[in-house]
Short mmCIF file of C-alpha atoms in Angstrom, two decimals:
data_model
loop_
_atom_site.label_atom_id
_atom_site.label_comp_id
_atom_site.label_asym_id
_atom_site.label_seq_id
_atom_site.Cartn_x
_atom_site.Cartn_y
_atom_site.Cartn_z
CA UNK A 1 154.26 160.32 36.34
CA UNK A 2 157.79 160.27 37.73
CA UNK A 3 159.22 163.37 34.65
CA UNK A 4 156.75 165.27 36.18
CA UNK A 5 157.63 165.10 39.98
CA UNK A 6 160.44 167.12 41.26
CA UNK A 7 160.03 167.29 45.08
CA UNK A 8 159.47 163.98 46.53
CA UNK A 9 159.08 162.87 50.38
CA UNK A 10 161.48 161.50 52.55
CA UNK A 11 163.49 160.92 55.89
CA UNK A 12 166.78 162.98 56.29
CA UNK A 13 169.27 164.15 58.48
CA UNK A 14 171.22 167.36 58.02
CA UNK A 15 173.85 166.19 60.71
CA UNK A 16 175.31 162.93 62.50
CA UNK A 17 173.82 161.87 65.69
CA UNK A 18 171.05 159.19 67.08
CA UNK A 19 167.87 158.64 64.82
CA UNK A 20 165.85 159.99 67.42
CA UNK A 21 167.52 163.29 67.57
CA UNK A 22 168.78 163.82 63.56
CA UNK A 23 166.19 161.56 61.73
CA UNK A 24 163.39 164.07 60.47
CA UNK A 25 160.70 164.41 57.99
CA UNK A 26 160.64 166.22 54.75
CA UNK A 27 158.10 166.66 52.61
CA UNK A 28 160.24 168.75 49.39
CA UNK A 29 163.10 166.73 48.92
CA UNK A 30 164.64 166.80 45.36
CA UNK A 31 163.84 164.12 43.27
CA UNK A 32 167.02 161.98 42.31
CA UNK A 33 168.58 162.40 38.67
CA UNK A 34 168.47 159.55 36.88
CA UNK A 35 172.24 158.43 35.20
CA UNK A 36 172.81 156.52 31.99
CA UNK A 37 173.14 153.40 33.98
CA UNK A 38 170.35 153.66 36.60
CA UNK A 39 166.19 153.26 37.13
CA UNK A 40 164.89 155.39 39.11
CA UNK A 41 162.46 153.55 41.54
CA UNK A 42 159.22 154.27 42.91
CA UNK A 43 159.50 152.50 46.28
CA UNK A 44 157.61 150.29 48.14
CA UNK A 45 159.25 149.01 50.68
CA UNK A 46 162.75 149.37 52.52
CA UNK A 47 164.66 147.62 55.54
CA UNK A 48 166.68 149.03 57.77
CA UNK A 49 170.06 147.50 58.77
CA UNK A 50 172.80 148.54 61.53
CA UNK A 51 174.89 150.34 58.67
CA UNK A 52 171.95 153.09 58.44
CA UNK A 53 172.61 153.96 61.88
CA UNK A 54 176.01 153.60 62.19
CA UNK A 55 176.50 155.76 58.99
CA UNK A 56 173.75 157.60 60.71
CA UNK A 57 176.10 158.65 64.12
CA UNK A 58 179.08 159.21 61.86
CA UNK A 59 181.17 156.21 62.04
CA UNK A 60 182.48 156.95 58.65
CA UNK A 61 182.40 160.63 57.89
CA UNK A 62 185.53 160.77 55.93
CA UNK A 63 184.13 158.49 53.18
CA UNK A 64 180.24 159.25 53.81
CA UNK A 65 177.84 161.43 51.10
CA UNK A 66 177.08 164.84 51.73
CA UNK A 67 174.34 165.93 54.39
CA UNK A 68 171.33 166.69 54.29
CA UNK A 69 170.92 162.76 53.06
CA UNK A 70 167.86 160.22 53.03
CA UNK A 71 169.31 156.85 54.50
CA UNK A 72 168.73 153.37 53.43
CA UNK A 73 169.97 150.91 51.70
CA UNK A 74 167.17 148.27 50.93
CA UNK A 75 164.68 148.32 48.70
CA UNK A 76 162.04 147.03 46.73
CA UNK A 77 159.31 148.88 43.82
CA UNK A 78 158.43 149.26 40.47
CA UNK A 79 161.08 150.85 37.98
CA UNK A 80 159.21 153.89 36.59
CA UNK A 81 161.87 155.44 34.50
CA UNK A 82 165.35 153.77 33.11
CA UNK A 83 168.60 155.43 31.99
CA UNK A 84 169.76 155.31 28.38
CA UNK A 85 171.95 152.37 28.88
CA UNK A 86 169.76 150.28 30.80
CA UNK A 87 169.09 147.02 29.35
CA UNK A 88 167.68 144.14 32.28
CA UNK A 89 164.74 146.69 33.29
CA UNK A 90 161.87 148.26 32.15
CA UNK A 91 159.40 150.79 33.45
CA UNK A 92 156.92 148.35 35.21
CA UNK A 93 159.04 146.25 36.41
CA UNK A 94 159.19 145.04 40.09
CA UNK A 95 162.56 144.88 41.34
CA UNK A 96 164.48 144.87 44.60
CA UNK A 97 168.43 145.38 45.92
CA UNK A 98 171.13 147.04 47.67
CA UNK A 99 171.36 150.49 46.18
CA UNK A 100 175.08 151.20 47.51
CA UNK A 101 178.01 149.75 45.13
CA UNK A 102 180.14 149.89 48.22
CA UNK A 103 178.80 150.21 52.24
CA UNK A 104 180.98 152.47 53.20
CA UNK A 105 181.93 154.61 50.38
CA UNK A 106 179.94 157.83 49.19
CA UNK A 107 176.33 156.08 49.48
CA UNK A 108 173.23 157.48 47.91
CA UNK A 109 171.89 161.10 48.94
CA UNK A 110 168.36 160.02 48.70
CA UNK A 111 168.22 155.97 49.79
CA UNK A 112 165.42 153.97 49.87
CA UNK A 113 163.41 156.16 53.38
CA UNK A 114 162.48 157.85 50.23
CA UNK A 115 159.37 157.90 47.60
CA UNK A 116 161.92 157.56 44.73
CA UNK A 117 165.13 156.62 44.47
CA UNK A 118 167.83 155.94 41.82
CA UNK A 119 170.10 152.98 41.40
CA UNK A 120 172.74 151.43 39.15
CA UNK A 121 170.72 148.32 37.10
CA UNK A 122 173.45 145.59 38.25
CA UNK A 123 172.70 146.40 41.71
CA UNK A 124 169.36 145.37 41.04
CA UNK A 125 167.55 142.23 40.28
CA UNK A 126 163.68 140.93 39.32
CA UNK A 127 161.43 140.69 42.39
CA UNK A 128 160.69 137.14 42.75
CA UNK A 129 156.93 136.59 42.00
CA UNK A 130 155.87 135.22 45.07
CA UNK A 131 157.36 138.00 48.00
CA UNK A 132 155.37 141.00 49.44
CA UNK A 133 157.48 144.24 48.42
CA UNK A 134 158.08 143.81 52.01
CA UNK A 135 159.68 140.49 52.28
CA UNK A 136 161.75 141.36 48.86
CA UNK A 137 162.81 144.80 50.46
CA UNK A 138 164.08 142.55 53.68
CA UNK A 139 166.63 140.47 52.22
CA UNK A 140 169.33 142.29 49.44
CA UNK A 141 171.89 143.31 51.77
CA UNK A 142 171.72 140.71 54.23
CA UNK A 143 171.13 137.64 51.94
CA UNK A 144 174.30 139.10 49.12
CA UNK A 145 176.24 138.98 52.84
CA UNK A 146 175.47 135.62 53.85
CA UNK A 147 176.42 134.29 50.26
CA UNK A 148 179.26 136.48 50.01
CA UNK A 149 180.56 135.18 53.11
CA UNK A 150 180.21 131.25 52.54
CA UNK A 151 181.83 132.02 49.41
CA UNK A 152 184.94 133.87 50.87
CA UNK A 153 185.08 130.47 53.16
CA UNK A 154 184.81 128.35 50.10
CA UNK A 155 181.74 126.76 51.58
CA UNK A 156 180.74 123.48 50.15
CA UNK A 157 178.39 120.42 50.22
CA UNK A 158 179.17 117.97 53.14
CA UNK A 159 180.88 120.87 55.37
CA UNK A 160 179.72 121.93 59.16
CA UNK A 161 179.00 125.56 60.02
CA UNK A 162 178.47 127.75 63.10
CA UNK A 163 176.93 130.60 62.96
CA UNK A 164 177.41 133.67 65.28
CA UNK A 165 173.96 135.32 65.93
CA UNK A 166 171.71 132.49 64.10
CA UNK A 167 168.43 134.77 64.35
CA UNK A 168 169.84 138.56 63.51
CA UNK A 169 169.27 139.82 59.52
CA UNK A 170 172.70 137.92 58.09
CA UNK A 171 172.66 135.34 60.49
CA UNK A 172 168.82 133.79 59.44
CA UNK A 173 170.58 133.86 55.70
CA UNK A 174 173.83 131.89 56.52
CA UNK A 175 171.87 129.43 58.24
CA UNK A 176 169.45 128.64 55.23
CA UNK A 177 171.74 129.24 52.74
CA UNK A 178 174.54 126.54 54.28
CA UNK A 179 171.88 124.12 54.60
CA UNK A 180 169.06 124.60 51.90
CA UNK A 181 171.12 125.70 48.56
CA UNK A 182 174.81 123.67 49.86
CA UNK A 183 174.17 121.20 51.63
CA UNK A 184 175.63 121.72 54.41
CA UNK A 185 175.95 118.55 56.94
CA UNK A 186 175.60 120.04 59.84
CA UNK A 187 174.69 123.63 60.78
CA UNK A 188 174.81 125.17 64.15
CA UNK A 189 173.72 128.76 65.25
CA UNK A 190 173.81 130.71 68.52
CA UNK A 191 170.81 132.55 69.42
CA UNK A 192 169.09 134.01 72.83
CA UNK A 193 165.95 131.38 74.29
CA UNK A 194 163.34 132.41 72.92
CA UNK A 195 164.97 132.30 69.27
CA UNK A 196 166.05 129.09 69.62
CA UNK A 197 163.08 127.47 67.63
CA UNK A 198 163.26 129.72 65.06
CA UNK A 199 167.36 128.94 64.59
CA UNK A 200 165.65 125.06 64.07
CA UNK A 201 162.58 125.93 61.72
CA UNK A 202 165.63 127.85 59.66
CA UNK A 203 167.14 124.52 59.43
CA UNK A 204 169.83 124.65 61.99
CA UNK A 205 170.47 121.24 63.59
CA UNK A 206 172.08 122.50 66.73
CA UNK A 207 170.63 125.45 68.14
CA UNK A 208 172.75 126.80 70.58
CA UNK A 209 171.08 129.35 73.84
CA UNK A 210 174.25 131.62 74.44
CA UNK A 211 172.55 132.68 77.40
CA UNK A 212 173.10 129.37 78.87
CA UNK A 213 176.46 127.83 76.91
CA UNK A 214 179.91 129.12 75.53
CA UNK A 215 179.48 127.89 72.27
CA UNK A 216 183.86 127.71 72.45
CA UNK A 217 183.47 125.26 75.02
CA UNK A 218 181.72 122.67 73.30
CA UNK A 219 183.33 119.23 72.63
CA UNK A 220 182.29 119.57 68.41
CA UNK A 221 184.34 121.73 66.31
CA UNK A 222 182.85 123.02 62.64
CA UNK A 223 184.71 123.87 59.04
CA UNK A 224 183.32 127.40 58.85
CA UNK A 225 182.93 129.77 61.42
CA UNK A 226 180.60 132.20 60.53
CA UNK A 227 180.64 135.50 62.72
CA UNK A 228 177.71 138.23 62.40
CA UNK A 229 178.11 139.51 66.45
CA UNK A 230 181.91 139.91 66.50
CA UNK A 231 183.15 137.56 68.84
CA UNK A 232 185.79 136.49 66.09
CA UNK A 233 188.81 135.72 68.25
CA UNK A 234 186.44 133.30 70.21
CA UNK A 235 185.09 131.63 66.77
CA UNK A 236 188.82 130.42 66.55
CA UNK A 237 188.18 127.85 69.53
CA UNK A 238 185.10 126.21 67.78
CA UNK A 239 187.08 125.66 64.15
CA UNK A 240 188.49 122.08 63.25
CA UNK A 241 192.13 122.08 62.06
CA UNK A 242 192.26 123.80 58.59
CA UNK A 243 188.77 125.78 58.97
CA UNK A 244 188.19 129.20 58.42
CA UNK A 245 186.23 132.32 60.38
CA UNK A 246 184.54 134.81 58.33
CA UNK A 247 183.48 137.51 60.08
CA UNK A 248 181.38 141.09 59.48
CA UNK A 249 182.44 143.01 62.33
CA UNK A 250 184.65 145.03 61.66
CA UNK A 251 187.98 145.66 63.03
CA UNK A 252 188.09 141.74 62.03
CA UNK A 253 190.76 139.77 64.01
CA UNK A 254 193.11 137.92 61.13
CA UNK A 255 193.52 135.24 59.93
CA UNK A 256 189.74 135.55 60.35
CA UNK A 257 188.65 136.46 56.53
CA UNK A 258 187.01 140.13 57.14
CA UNK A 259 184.84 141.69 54.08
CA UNK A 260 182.19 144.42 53.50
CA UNK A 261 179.93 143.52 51.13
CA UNK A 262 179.66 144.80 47.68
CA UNK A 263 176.45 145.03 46.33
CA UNK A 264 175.60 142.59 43.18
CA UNK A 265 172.45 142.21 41.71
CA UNK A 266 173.21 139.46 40.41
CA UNK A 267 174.02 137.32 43.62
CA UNK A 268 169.94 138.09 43.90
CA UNK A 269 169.43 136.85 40.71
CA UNK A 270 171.13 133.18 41.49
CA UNK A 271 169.09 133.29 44.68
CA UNK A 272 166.18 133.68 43.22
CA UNK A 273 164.96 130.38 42.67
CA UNK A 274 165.65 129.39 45.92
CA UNK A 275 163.49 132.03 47.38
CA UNK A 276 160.46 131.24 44.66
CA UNK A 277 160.40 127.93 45.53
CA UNK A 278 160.25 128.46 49.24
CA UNK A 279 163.30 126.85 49.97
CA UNK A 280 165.32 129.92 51.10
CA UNK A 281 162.57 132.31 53.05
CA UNK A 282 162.71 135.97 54.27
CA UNK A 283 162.57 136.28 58.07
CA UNK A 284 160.46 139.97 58.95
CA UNK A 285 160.77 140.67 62.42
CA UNK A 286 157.45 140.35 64.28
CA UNK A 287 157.06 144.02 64.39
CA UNK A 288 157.75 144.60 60.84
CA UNK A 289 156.54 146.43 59.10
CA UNK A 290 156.89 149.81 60.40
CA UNK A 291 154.59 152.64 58.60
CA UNK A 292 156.41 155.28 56.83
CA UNK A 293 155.32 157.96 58.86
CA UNK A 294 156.98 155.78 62.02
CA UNK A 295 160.70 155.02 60.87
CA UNK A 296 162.40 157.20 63.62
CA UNK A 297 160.40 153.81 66.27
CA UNK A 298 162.01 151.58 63.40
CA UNK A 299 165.30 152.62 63.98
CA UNK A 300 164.91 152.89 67.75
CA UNK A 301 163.75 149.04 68.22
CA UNK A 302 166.55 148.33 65.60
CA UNK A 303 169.43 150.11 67.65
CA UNK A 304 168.40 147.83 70.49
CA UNK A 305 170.34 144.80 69.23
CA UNK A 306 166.68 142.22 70.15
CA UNK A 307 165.12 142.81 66.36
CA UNK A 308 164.83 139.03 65.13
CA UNK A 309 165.70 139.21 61.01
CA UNK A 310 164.49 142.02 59.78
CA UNK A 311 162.87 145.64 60.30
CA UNK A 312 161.00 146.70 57.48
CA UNK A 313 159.56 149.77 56.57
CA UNK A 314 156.22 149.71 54.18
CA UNK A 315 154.09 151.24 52.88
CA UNK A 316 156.03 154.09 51.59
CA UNK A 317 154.31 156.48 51.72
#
């Protein structure tokens, strides 16, 4: 039982650098204290998103958790202990979400490249019944940033959307959010050529090949601009009169609205339904999932920019 464990294994780094030179293996890690409001999790499964590795080379230092720390930020398992104040959870339970209140601000010591990890209750919700831990563990930061997003734009039924990067973790989100759960009238999404098809099975009407088109060029312009690769001041040229770009990438380029998402639970909780009734669908990248013992090749095929949706590690251990 989880009292009784105090070392635990994990990935770490002790300094900033590239995964394939920092990112090592440790079999005694400390096993996370569990506060008032947290579970601590036995995990499952975790995906890996470009913040690991950015945090990972030291783009934010200033604001970043000590070293030596265990990255991730996905995850998905079974709650085996719960902090006094806990009240949605009990031990048993399968749950999944984005175990950092804030991106870029002090994130978790241990993560979720970890056999346990701890995490505040309202950053987590109930797994939904029908998802592999891996397909859970794929979607909490990247889905919360899709519907964060649309939300910032005021996104409604009856508007048109382009999306930046149709086929990358945020971008498969946006495109079946706008279209499944608000009816969006028309969606369009950028993609390489071999993606295109999945951009339509997503339920984009216009997939777009940027290989062969400047999606600014084109004679149709769209309500929401939705930007996951950072090509905000271009998003500007495809936006009818009175629309609005949202964008990811940070430095942002205003009046484009720029955020970094805050985890919520319970923006997976309102999803939910969507995603048990198959209307809303995690997208695993081919690859995925990566064995434990082979998250240093996750984060190596991740850094190269081609992963389609997500890279997810599992089992763990």
């Amino acid at each position: 039982m989880a009292s009784e464990i105090t070392t635990i294994k994990a990935w770490t780094y002790s300094e900033y650098g590239h995964s394939v030179d920092v990112l090592k293996f440790d079999p005694n890690v400390p096993i996370p204290q569990v506060k008032d409001d947290q579970v601590l999790i036995k995990v499952a499964a975790a995906s890996l998103n470009p913040i690991d590795y950015k945090r990972m080379e030291g783009a934010f230092k200033a604001s970043d958790s000590p070293l030596p720390t265990a990255p991730g930020y996905d995850v998905s398992g079974v709650v085996v202990k719960v902090g006094s104040e806990v009240k949605k959870f009990k031990v048993g339970d399968e749950v999944y979400g984005d175990i950092n209140v804030k991106a870029l601000e002090y994130p978790k010591v241990i993560g979720s490249l970890a056999e346990y990890t701890a995490a505040e209750e309202i950053l987590l919700a109930h797994k939904p019944k029908n998802l592999s831990f891996a397909e859970a563990a794929s979607l909490p930061l990247t889905i919360e940033t899709a519907y964060e997003g649309l939300e910032r734009t005021g996104f409604s039924a009856g508007k048109s959307i382009l999306v930046l990067g149709g086929a990358g973790g945020v971008g498969t989100h946006v495109i079946q959010l706008a279209k499944h759960v608000y009816g969006a009238s028309k969606v369009a999404a950028t993609s390489s050529t071999k993606k295109l098809e999945l951009l339509s099975n997503l339920g984009a009407d216009l997939p777009i090949d940027y290989t062969k088109e400047n999606f600014e060029d084109l004679p149709e312009k769209f309500d929401v601009v939705f930007d996951t690769v950072g090509e905000t001041e271009k998003a500007f040229k495809a936006l009818k009169e009175g629309g609005k770009v949202v964008t990811i990438v940070p430095p942002g380029f205003p009046p484009s609205i720029f955020f970094i998402l805050p985890s919520n639970g319970a923006i997976l909780e309102k999803l939910n339904p969507y995603l048990e009734s198959g209307k809303v669908k995690p997208v695993l990248d081919p690859k995925s999932p990566f064995p434990f013992s082979q998250s240093v090749e996750a984060f190596s095929y991740l850094e190269t920019g081609r992963a389609t949706g997500k890279v997810v590690i599992h089992p763990i251990p």
